[in-house]
Amino acid sequence: MKEERLKTQKPESSLSWQTYGHLTDPQVRQAVSVQSELIWLSQSFLRNEGFVQLLPTIISPITDPLNNEVDEASINCYDNRYRLTQSMIFHKQLSLNAYEKIFIVSPNIRLERPFKASTGVHLFEFTQIDLEVRNGSREDIMDLIEHLTVYIACGLKESALNGRIDISSEMSIPTIPFEKVSYRQAEDRFGRGFEVQLSREIKNPVWLTDVPVTKREFYDRLKDGTSVLDDMDLILPQGHGEVLSGGRREHEYDRIIRRIEMKGVSQDSLRWYLDLAREGLIPPSSGCGFGVERLTKYFCGIDDIAQTRLFPKVPGTLCL
Ligand code: AMP
Ligand code: MG
């Protein structure tokens, strides 16, 4: 009754009504409920695997420089410039001095270019479940994630049976192990920009491995004697595309410096991290991060990532 009265008082096109429409959209509400279960399932799985959950670092003098172009987001604190976290990669690596296995439900701010508003997979505020394992190999992480994905899918089915969430009965449980395709093989088969086609063709998630060194950040480890990385992306079926990136990391100072020089990243912007690396305080590790919104989108069969958050931050637009 109150809603009806309010509706007649305000024009349908106002920002408030768009917001209200979004908050009460059945698809959004379904997705956010699924997301809540998905985060809880991920936390319980990782804790059972011996991971310690850390609280997120939101601001720091250093953050992931990323391989793709985004505008810098920073704030002034006590006359020091702090970056808003683009990913917690460096804090993850350093945390392994304290614990062997860690994860964070980590909010990231990435000021993506406005044209990314229409990709259906980019927001400028999103959340990763970001994890790292001391002395772990890339294969250890892939195995872990395969089991985590199945655990989440089974858990969502169970929650749907218990009436906690609403999910399509057609949602399938992925079968493991996932197929592995090297970047080179994918490019030979589908040509450049293969991700969309690969993602549309597959019925089960696929690992994309051995990405060329120029295509990723400096901290993923270069395979000796090659020009490819010991890394991986996870590609989801039905056109949902990449949901996860990760790999083995560089941890030795000389190698890190070589890679930074190759990339043209400013050493000054990473001073603190580099000082720790010089002291040998970066443990060897592997890890990965997956996008909570993109995973939600996949399990709900939603095309637009903005439908997976109550307050989506769409690149280039003013959002609540
Ligand atoms: P990255 O290491 O940069 O590939 O980021 C890890 C994961 O975070 C990606 O595989 C996506 O699932 C997610 N992600 C990265 N950027 C965005 C974005 N702008 N919007 C939503 N999710 C993102
Ligand atoms: Mg990636």
mmCIF file of C-alpha atoms and ligand atoms in Angstrom:
data_model
loop_
_atom_site.group_PDB
_atom_site.id
_atom_site.type_symbol
_atom_site.label_atom_id
_atom_site.label_comp_id
_atom_site.label_asym_id
_atom_site.label_seq_id
_atom_site.Cartn_x
_atom_site.Cartn_y
_atom_site.Cartn_z
ATOM 1 C CA MET A 1 0.000 0.000 0.000
ATOM 2 C CA LYS A 2 2.766 2.384 1.032
ATOM 3 C CA GLU A 3 4.753 1.297 -2.036
ATOM 4 C CA GLU A 4 1.803 2.078 -4.284
ATOM 5 C CA ARG A 5 1.460 5.550 -2.831
ATOM 6 C CA LEU A 6 5.162 6.261 -3.250
ATOM 7 C CA LYS A 7 5.101 5.059 -6.826
ATOM 8 C CA THR A 8 2.468 7.571 -7.848
ATOM 9 C CA GLN A 9 4.452 10.417 -6.299
ATOM 10 C CA LYS A 10 7.711 9.912 -8.229
ATOM 11 C CA PRO A 11 8.452 9.678 -11.950
ATOM 12 C CA GLU A 12 9.461 6.127 -12.973
ATOM 13 C CA SER A 13 12.662 7.354 -14.592
ATOM 14 C CA SER A 14 14.195 8.963 -11.488
ATOM 15 C CA LEU A 15 17.438 7.561 -10.081
ATOM 16 C CA SER A 16 15.678 6.574 -6.864
ATOM 17 C CA TRP A 17 13.141 4.512 -8.761
ATOM 18 C CA GLN A 18 15.799 2.860 -10.878
ATOM 19 C CA THR A 19 17.581 1.948 -7.646
ATOM 20 C CA TYR A 20 14.372 0.704 -6.063
ATOM 21 C CA GLY A 21 13.577 -1.277 -9.216
ATOM 22 C CA HIS A 22 17.011 -2.895 -9.096
ATOM 23 C CA LEU A 23 16.815 -3.741 -5.381
ATOM 24 C CA THR A 24 13.484 -5.484 -5.843
ATOM 25 C CA ASP A 25 14.246 -7.131 -9.196
ATOM 26 C CA PRO A 26 13.578 -10.883 -8.662
ATOM 27 C CA GLN A 27 16.664 -11.851 -10.695
ATOM 28 C CA VAL A 28 18.921 -9.594 -8.603
ATOM 29 C CA ARG A 29 17.445 -10.872 -5.341
ATOM 30 C CA GLN A 30 17.885 -14.474 -6.462
ATOM 31 C CA ALA A 31 21.498 -13.831 -7.518
ATOM 32 C CA VAL A 32 22.442 -12.070 -4.281
ATOM 33 C CA SER A 33 20.959 -14.922 -2.214
ATOM 34 C CA VAL A 34 22.952 -17.442 -4.271
ATOM 35 C CA GLN A 35 26.035 -15.276 -3.799
ATOM 36 C CA SER A 36 25.577 -15.281 -0.044
ATOM 37 C CA GLU A 37 25.508 -19.115 -0.069
ATOM 38 C CA LEU A 38 28.439 -19.262 -2.447
ATOM 39 C CA ILE A 39 30.651 -17.130 -0.193
ATOM 40 C CA TRP A 40 29.687 -19.162 2.846
ATOM 41 C CA LEU A 41 30.406 -22.441 1.008
ATOM 42 C CA SER A 42 33.805 -21.160 -0.168
ATOM 43 C CA GLN A 43 34.740 -20.098 3.338
ATOM 44 C CA SER A 44 33.716 -23.410 4.865
ATOM 45 C CA PHE A 45 35.562 -25.421 2.175
ATOM 46 C CA LEU A 46 38.781 -23.423 2.513
ATOM 47 C CA ARG A 47 38.723 -23.491 6.302
ATOM 48 C CA ASN A 48 38.326 -27.293 6.161
ATOM 49 C CA GLU A 49 41.381 -27.359 3.898
ATOM 50 C CA GLY A 50 43.396 -25.579 6.605
ATOM 51 C CA PHE A 51 43.220 -22.025 5.242
ATOM 52 C CA VAL A 52 43.180 -19.029 7.572
ATOM 53 C CA GLN A 53 40.802 -16.266 6.515
ATOM 54 C CA LEU A 54 42.382 -12.809 6.692
ATOM 55 C CA LEU A 55 40.538 -9.523 6.727
ATOM 56 C CA PRO A 56 40.889 -7.476 3.567
ATOM 57 C CA THR A 57 43.422 -4.713 3.109
ATOM 58 C CA ILE A 58 41.528 -1.858 1.453
ATOM 59 C CA ILE A 59 44.241 0.814 1.259
ATOM 60 C CA SER A 60 48.019 0.529 1.118
ATOM 61 C CA PRO A 61 50.999 2.342 -0.406
ATOM 62 C CA ILE A 62 51.292 -0.599 -2.845
ATOM 63 C CA THR A 63 48.814 -2.538 -4.922
ATOM 64 C CA ASP A 64 48.725 -4.836 -7.941
ATOM 65 C CA PRO A 65 49.798 -2.761 -10.997
ATOM 66 C CA LEU A 66 47.604 -5.023 -13.217
ATOM 67 C CA ASN A 67 48.297 -5.855 -16.836
ATOM 68 C CA ASN A 68 45.310 -3.969 -18.253
ATOM 69 C CA GLU A 69 44.845 -0.221 -18.181
ATOM 70 C CA VAL A 70 42.798 1.252 -15.350
ATOM 71 C CA ASP A 71 42.800 4.739 -13.858
ATOM 72 C CA GLU A 72 44.607 5.126 -10.557
ATOM 73 C CA ALA A 73 42.453 5.348 -7.429
ATOM 74 C CA SER A 74 44.212 6.724 -4.371
ATOM 75 C CA ILE A 75 43.594 8.795 -1.277
ATOM 76 C CA ASN A 76 45.712 11.022 0.893
ATOM 77 C CA CYS A 77 46.305 9.773 4.460
ATOM 78 C CA TYR A 78 48.494 11.771 6.829
ATOM 79 C CA ASP A 79 50.341 13.264 3.847
ATOM 80 C CA ASN A 80 51.017 9.830 2.362
ATOM 81 C CA ARG A 81 49.455 8.549 -0.840
ATOM 82 C CA TYR A 82 47.536 5.287 -0.348
ATOM 83 C CA ARG A 83 46.299 3.215 -3.282
ATOM 84 C CA LEU A 84 42.871 1.572 -3.208
ATOM 85 C CA THR A 85 43.359 -2.171 -3.502
ATOM 86 C CA GLN A 86 43.261 -3.492 -7.078
ATOM 87 C CA SER A 87 44.184 -6.937 -5.780
ATOM 88 C CA MET A 88 45.896 -8.140 -2.617
ATOM 89 C CA ILE A 89 48.617 -10.113 -4.421
ATOM 90 C CA PHE A 90 51.561 -8.585 -2.514
ATOM 91 C CA HIS A 91 49.840 -8.772 0.875
ATOM 92 C CA LYS A 92 48.953 -12.394 0.147
ATOM 93 C CA GLN A 93 52.574 -13.252 -0.573
ATOM 94 C CA LEU A 94 53.807 -11.502 2.557
ATOM 95 C CA SER A 95 51.106 -13.109 4.727
ATOM 96 C CA LEU A 96 52.677 -16.474 3.996
ATOM 97 C CA ASN A 97 55.408 -15.531 6.474
ATOM 98 C CA ALA A 98 52.673 -15.936 9.102
ATOM 99 C CA TYR A 99 50.541 -18.788 7.701
ATOM 100 C CA GLU A 100 50.946 -21.565 5.156
ATOM 101 C CA LYS A 101 47.520 -21.159 3.530
ATOM 102 C CA ILE A 102 45.491 -17.959 3.500
ATOM 103 C CA PHE A 103 42.427 -16.508 1.803
ATOM 104 C CA ILE A 104 40.547 -13.237 1.818
ATOM 105 C CA VAL A 105 37.088 -12.224 0.649
ATOM 106 C CA SER A 106 38.674 -9.183 -0.892
ATOM 107 C CA PRO A 107 36.930 -6.069 -2.261
ATOM 108 C CA ASN A 108 38.812 -4.601 -5.213
ATOM 109 C CA ILE A 109 38.501 -1.181 -6.820
ATOM 110 C CA ARG A 110 39.570 -1.042 -10.453
ATOM 111 C CA LEU A 111 38.617 2.062 -12.409
ATOM 112 C CA GLU A 112 37.962 0.185 -15.642
ATOM 113 C CA ARG A 113 37.516 2.110 -18.896
ATOM 114 C CA PRO A 114 33.885 3.235 -19.524
ATOM 115 C CA PHE A 115 33.520 1.026 -22.632
ATOM 116 C CA LYS A 116 33.708 -1.975 -20.289
ATOM 117 C CA ALA A 117 30.227 -1.086 -19.048
ATOM 118 C CA SER A 118 28.845 -3.140 -21.916
ATOM 119 C CA THR A 119 30.977 -6.291 -21.570
ATOM 120 C CA GLY A 120 28.621 -7.802 -19.011
ATOM 121 C CA VAL A 121 31.595 -8.958 -16.892
ATOM 122 C CA HIS A 122 33.193 -5.759 -15.557
ATOM 123 C CA LEU A 123 32.387 -3.641 -12.501
ATOM 124 C CA PHE A 124 34.687 -1.053 -10.962
ATOM 125 C CA GLU A 125 34.043 -2.428 -7.474
ATOM 126 C CA PHE A 126 33.941 -6.200 -7.205
ATOM 127 C CA THR A 127 35.035 -8.971 -4.844
ATOM 128 C CA GLN A 128 37.572 -11.710 -5.264
ATOM 129 C CA ILE A 129 38.053 -14.769 -3.160
ATOM 130 C CA ASP A 130 41.792 -14.521 -3.169
ATOM 131 C CA LEU A 131 43.984 -17.341 -1.857
ATOM 132 C CA GLU A 132 47.662 -18.248 -1.649
ATOM 133 C CA VAL A 133 49.621 -21.325 -0.518
ATOM 134 C CA ARG A 134 53.245 -21.306 0.633
ATOM 135 C CA ASN A 135 55.342 -23.797 -1.364
ATOM 136 C CA GLY A 136 52.245 -24.772 -3.351
ATOM 137 C CA SER A 137 52.455 -25.591 -7.052
ATOM 138 C CA ARG A 138 50.125 -24.356 -9.773
ATOM 139 C CA GLU A 139 48.747 -27.891 -10.023
ATOM 140 C CA ASP A 140 47.949 -27.941 -6.278
ATOM 141 C CA ILE A 141 45.855 -24.797 -6.761
ATOM 142 C CA MET A 142 44.079 -26.171 -9.827
ATOM 143 C CA ASP A 143 43.192 -29.342 -7.949
ATOM 144 C CA LEU A 144 41.947 -27.328 -4.965
ATOM 145 C CA ILE A 145 39.773 -25.088 -7.144
ATOM 146 C CA GLU A 146 38.257 -28.034 -9.015
ATOM 147 C CA HIS A 147 37.133 -29.545 -5.726
ATOM 148 C CA LEU A 148 35.961 -26.156 -4.470
ATOM 149 C CA THR A 149 33.843 -25.616 -7.604
ATOM 150 C CA VAL A 150 32.163 -28.997 -7.204
ATOM 151 C CA TYR A 151 31.667 -28.353 -3.488
ATOM 152 C CA ILE A 152 29.962 -25.033 -4.244
ATOM 153 C CA ALA A 153 27.749 -26.524 -6.974
ATOM 154 C CA CYS A 154 26.636 -29.410 -4.713
ATOM 155 C CA GLY A 155 26.112 -27.019 -1.801
ATOM 156 C CA LEU A 156 23.948 -24.731 -3.936
ATOM 157 C CA LYS A 157 21.819 -27.692 -5.048
ATOM 158 C CA GLU A 158 21.346 -28.686 -1.429
ATOM 159 C CA SER A 159 20.456 -25.133 -0.380
ATOM 160 C CA ALA A 160 17.898 -25.042 -3.202
ATOM 161 C CA LEU A 161 16.388 -28.313 -1.979
ATOM 162 C CA ASN A 162 16.162 -26.834 1.518
ATOM 163 C CA GLY A 163 14.340 -23.834 0.075
ATOM 164 C CA ARG A 164 17.064 -21.333 1.041
ATOM 165 C CA ILE A 165 17.721 -20.261 -2.533
ATOM 166 C CA ASP A 166 16.115 -20.536 -5.914
ATOM 167 C CA ILE A 167 18.345 -22.023 -8.594
ATOM 168 C CA SER A 168 17.632 -23.587 -11.979
ATOM 169 C CA SER A 169 17.207 -27.358 -11.808
ATOM 170 C CA GLU A 170 19.317 -27.414 -14.990
ATOM 171 C CA MET A 171 22.386 -26.127 -13.162
ATOM 172 C CA SER A 172 24.934 -28.902 -13.665
ATOM 173 C CA ILE A 173 27.659 -30.087 -11.337
ATOM 174 C CA PRO A 174 31.007 -29.686 -13.147
ATOM 175 C CA THR A 175 32.984 -32.876 -13.699
ATOM 176 C CA ILE A 176 36.592 -33.058 -12.587
ATOM 177 C CA PRO A 177 39.401 -32.977 -13.588
ATOM 178 C CA PHE A 178 38.804 -29.965 -15.841
ATOM 179 C CA GLU A 179 40.383 -30.105 -19.296
ATOM 180 C CA LYS A 180 43.622 -28.112 -19.705
ATOM 181 C CA VAL A 181 44.286 -26.096 -22.854
ATOM 182 C CA SER A 182 47.447 -24.074 -23.322
ATOM 183 C CA TYR A 183 47.157 -20.463 -24.517
ATOM 184 C CA ARG A 184 48.994 -21.493 -27.686
ATOM 185 C CA GLN A 185 46.591 -24.371 -28.396
ATOM 186 C CA ALA A 186 43.566 -22.109 -27.831
ATOM 187 C CA GLU A 187 44.969 -19.449 -30.159
ATOM 188 C CA ASP A 188 45.784 -22.016 -32.865
ATOM 189 C CA ARG A 189 42.242 -23.339 -32.684
ATOM 190 C CA PHE A 190 40.167 -20.141 -32.402
ATOM 191 C CA GLY A 191 42.547 -17.320 -33.364
ATOM 192 C CA ARG A 192 43.288 -14.162 -31.378
ATOM 193 C CA GLY A 193 40.720 -13.128 -28.783
ATOM 194 C CA PHE A 194 39.684 -16.752 -28.449
ATOM 195 C CA GLU A 195 38.146 -16.488 -24.986
ATOM 196 C CA VAL A 196 34.554 -15.845 -26.011
ATOM 197 C CA GLN A 197 34.478 -18.632 -28.572
ATOM 198 C CA LEU A 198 36.219 -21.101 -26.289
ATOM 199 C CA SER A 199 33.808 -20.262 -23.492
ATOM 200 C CA ARG A 200 30.775 -20.725 -25.778
ATOM 201 C CA GLU A 201 31.980 -24.067 -27.069
ATOM 202 C CA ILE A 202 32.772 -25.853 -23.790
ATOM 203 C CA LYS A 203 30.269 -27.686 -21.588
ATOM 204 C CA ASN A 204 32.499 -27.912 -18.506
ATOM 205 C CA PRO A 205 35.006 -25.394 -17.055
ATOM 206 C CA VAL A 206 38.407 -25.449 -18.797
ATOM 207 C CA TRP A 207 41.863 -24.426 -17.599
ATOM 208 C CA LEU A 208 43.740 -22.086 -19.871
ATOM 209 C CA THR A 209 47.442 -22.529 -19.069
ATOM 210 C CA ASP A 210 50.885 -21.236 -19.984
ATOM 211 C CA VAL A 211 49.951 -17.671 -20.878
ATOM 212 C CA PRO A 212 52.662 -15.695 -22.782
ATOM 213 C CA VAL A 213 54.805 -13.547 -20.504
ATOM 214 C CA THR A 214 53.726 -10.288 -22.167
ATOM 215 C CA LYS A 215 50.054 -10.902 -21.410
ATOM 216 C CA ARG A 216 50.188 -10.965 -17.604
ATOM 217 C CA GLU A 217 51.613 -9.141 -14.597
ATOM 218 C CA PHE A 218 55.273 -9.447 -13.558
ATOM 219 C CA TYR A 219 54.632 -11.559 -10.464
ATOM 220 C CA ASP A 220 53.510 -14.785 -12.182
ATOM 221 C CA ARG A 221 56.508 -17.055 -12.563
ATOM 222 C CA LEU A 222 58.201 -17.454 -15.919
ATOM 223 C CA LYS A 223 58.855 -21.085 -16.840
ATOM 224 C CA ASP A 224 62.623 -21.372 -17.206
ATOM 225 C CA GLY A 225 63.861 -21.478 -20.796
ATOM 226 C CA THR A 226 60.457 -20.452 -22.215
ATOM 227 C CA SER A 227 58.436 -17.307 -22.816
ATOM 228 C CA VAL A 228 55.331 -18.601 -21.044
ATOM 229 C CA LEU A 229 54.196 -18.404 -17.438
ATOM 230 C CA ASP A 230 53.495 -21.147 -14.905
ATOM 231 C CA ASP A 231 49.976 -19.759 -14.567
ATOM 232 C CA MET A 232 46.338 -20.399 -15.415
ATOM 233 C CA ASP A 233 42.903 -18.885 -15.983
ATOM 234 C CA LEU A 234 39.675 -20.758 -15.425
ATOM 235 C CA ILE A 235 37.205 -20.364 -18.301
ATOM 236 C CA LEU A 236 33.536 -21.059 -17.632
ATOM 237 C CA PRO A 237 31.083 -22.512 -20.173
ATOM 238 C CA GLN A 238 28.063 -20.871 -21.866
ATOM 239 C CA GLY A 239 29.963 -17.705 -22.740
ATOM 240 C CA HIS A 240 30.591 -16.678 -19.106
ATOM 241 C CA GLY A 241 34.330 -16.473 -19.817
ATOM 242 C CA GLU A 242 37.174 -16.034 -17.349
ATOM 243 C CA VAL A 243 36.340 -16.324 -13.653
ATOM 244 C CA LEU A 244 39.794 -16.907 -12.141
ATOM 245 C CA SER A 245 43.444 -16.092 -12.712
ATOM 246 C CA GLY A 246 46.410 -17.402 -10.801
ATOM 247 C CA GLY A 247 49.675 -19.263 -10.928
ATOM 248 C CA ARG A 248 53.008 -19.853 -9.341
ATOM 249 C CA ARG A 249 54.688 -16.619 -8.231
ATOM 250 C CA GLU A 250 58.093 -15.075 -8.631
ATOM 251 C CA HIS A 251 59.683 -14.673 -5.195
ATOM 252 C CA GLU A 252 63.413 -14.168 -5.834
ATOM 253 C CA TYR A 253 64.571 -10.562 -5.911
ATOM 254 C CA ASP A 254 66.697 -10.753 -9.097
ATOM 255 C CA ARG A 255 63.955 -12.434 -11.062
ATOM 256 C CA ILE A 256 61.347 -9.950 -9.812
ATOM 257 C CA ILE A 257 63.549 -7.022 -10.865
ATOM 258 C CA ARG A 258 64.103 -8.542 -14.319
ATOM 259 C CA ARG A 259 60.371 -8.979 -14.800
ATOM 260 C CA ILE A 260 59.554 -5.490 -13.552
ATOM 261 C CA GLU A 261 62.086 -4.017 -15.991
ATOM 262 C CA MET A 262 60.639 -6.099 -18.813
ATOM 263 C CA LYS A 263 57.159 -4.761 -18.008
ATOM 264 C CA GLY A 264 58.282 -1.170 -17.541
ATOM 265 C CA VAL A 265 56.619 -0.961 -14.090
ATOM 266 C CA SER A 266 58.011 1.792 -11.849
ATOM 267 C CA GLN A 267 60.210 0.335 -9.094
ATOM 268 C CA ASP A 268 59.406 3.312 -6.949
ATOM 269 C CA SER A 269 55.709 2.404 -6.802
ATOM 270 C CA LEU A 270 56.705 -0.994 -5.362
ATOM 271 C CA ARG A 271 59.561 0.125 -3.126
ATOM 272 C CA TRP A 272 58.272 -1.454 0.091
ATOM 273 C CA TYR A 273 57.601 -4.806 -1.594
ATOM 274 C CA LEU A 274 60.978 -4.792 -3.335
ATOM 275 C CA ASP A 275 62.817 -4.066 -0.080
ATOM 276 C CA LEU A 276 61.144 -7.099 1.490
ATOM 277 C CA ALA A 277 62.004 -9.214 -1.573
ATOM 278 C CA ARG A 278 65.661 -8.135 -1.342
ATOM 279 C CA GLU A 279 65.717 -9.372 2.247
ATOM 280 C CA GLY A 280 64.397 -12.757 1.050
ATOM 281 C CA LEU A 281 61.080 -12.238 2.849
ATOM 282 C CA ILE A 282 58.790 -13.328 0.016
ATOM 283 C CA PRO A 283 58.104 -17.063 0.375
ATOM 284 C CA PRO A 284 57.704 -19.244 -2.748
ATOM 285 C CA SER A 285 54.009 -19.776 -3.435
ATOM 286 C CA SER A 286 51.138 -20.329 -5.818
ATOM 287 C CA GLY A 287 47.641 -18.938 -5.598
ATOM 288 C CA CYS A 288 44.707 -17.473 -7.422
ATOM 289 C CA GLY A 289 41.696 -15.216 -7.137
ATOM 290 C CA PHE A 290 38.211 -15.734 -8.498
ATOM 291 C CA GLY A 291 35.504 -13.159 -8.985
ATOM 292 C CA VAL A 292 32.518 -13.724 -6.701
ATOM 293 C CA GLU A 293 30.184 -11.799 -9.029
ATOM 294 C CA ARG A 294 31.305 -13.705 -12.126
ATOM 295 C CA LEU A 295 30.888 -17.044 -10.375
ATOM 296 C CA THR A 296 27.416 -15.990 -9.221
ATOM 297 C CA LYS A 297 26.553 -14.986 -12.778
ATOM 298 C CA TYR A 298 27.551 -18.443 -13.996
ATOM 299 C CA PHE A 299 25.636 -20.437 -11.394
ATOM 300 C CA CYS A 300 22.533 -18.266 -11.935
ATOM 301 C CA GLY A 301 22.824 -18.204 -15.747
ATOM 302 C CA ILE A 302 22.743 -14.383 -15.783
ATOM 303 C CA ASP A 303 24.171 -12.370 -18.709
ATOM 304 C CA ASP A 304 24.890 -9.077 -16.964
ATOM 305 C CA ILE A 305 27.211 -8.923 -13.941
ATOM 306 C CA ALA A 306 25.368 -5.809 -12.675
ATOM 307 C CA GLN A 307 22.479 -8.149 -11.816
ATOM 308 C CA THR A 308 24.650 -9.921 -9.216
ATOM 309 C CA ARG A 309 24.943 -6.993 -6.795
ATOM 310 C CA LEU A 310 22.440 -4.774 -5.032
ATOM 311 C CA PHE A 311 24.687 -1.758 -5.621
ATOM 312 C CA PRO A 312 26.635 -2.543 -8.801
ATOM 313 C CA LYS A 313 29.408 -0.169 -9.832
ATOM 314 C CA VAL A 314 29.137 0.025 -13.593
ATOM 315 C CA PRO A 315 32.284 1.470 -15.261
ATOM 316 C CA GLY A 316 31.933 5.075 -16.360
ATOM 317 C CA THR A 317 28.670 5.685 -14.498
ATOM 318 C CA LEU A 318 27.616 7.270 -11.222
ATOM 319 C CA CYS A 319 26.367 4.502 -8.935
ATOM 320 C CA LEU A 320 25.059 4.349 -5.380
HETATM 321 P P1 AMP B 1 42.669 -10.922 -12.377
HETATM 322 O O1 AMP B 1 43.734 -11.542 -11.542
HETATM 323 O O2 AMP B 1 42.941 -9.510 -12.741
HETATM 324 O O3 AMP B 1 42.343 -11.781 -13.568
HETATM 325 O O4 AMP B 1 41.342 -10.911 -11.474
HETATM 326 C C1 AMP B 1 40.899 -12.109 -10.890
HETATM 327 C C2 AMP B 1 39.431 -12.322 -11.124
HETATM 328 O O5 AMP B 1 38.695 -11.219 -10.593
HETATM 329 C C3 AMP B 1 39.010 -12.392 -12.584
HETATM 330 O O6 AMP B 1 39.204 -13.659 -13.140
HETATM 331 C C4 AMP B 1 37.536 -12.032 -12.468
HETATM 332 O O7 AMP B 1 36.753 -13.110 -12.029
HETATM 333 C C5 AMP B 1 37.544 -11.000 -11.372
HETATM 334 N N1 AMP B 1 37.596 -9.640 -11.967
HETATM 335 C C6 AMP B 1 38.682 -8.968 -12.413
HETATM 336 N N2 AMP B 1 38.367 -7.727 -12.837
HETATM 337 C C7 AMP B 1 37.028 -7.612 -12.664
HETATM 338 C C8 AMP B 1 36.094 -6.549 -12.889
HETATM 339 N N3 AMP B 1 36.463 -5.358 -13.371
HETATM 340 N N4 AMP B 1 34.785 -6.776 -12.594
HETATM 341 C C9 AMP B 1 34.390 -7.959 -12.073
HETATM 342 N N5 AMP B 1 35.229 -8.988 -11.825
HETATM 343 C C10 AMP B 1 36.533 -8.827 -12.112
HETATM 344 MG MG MG B 2 42.656 -12.545 -15.290
#
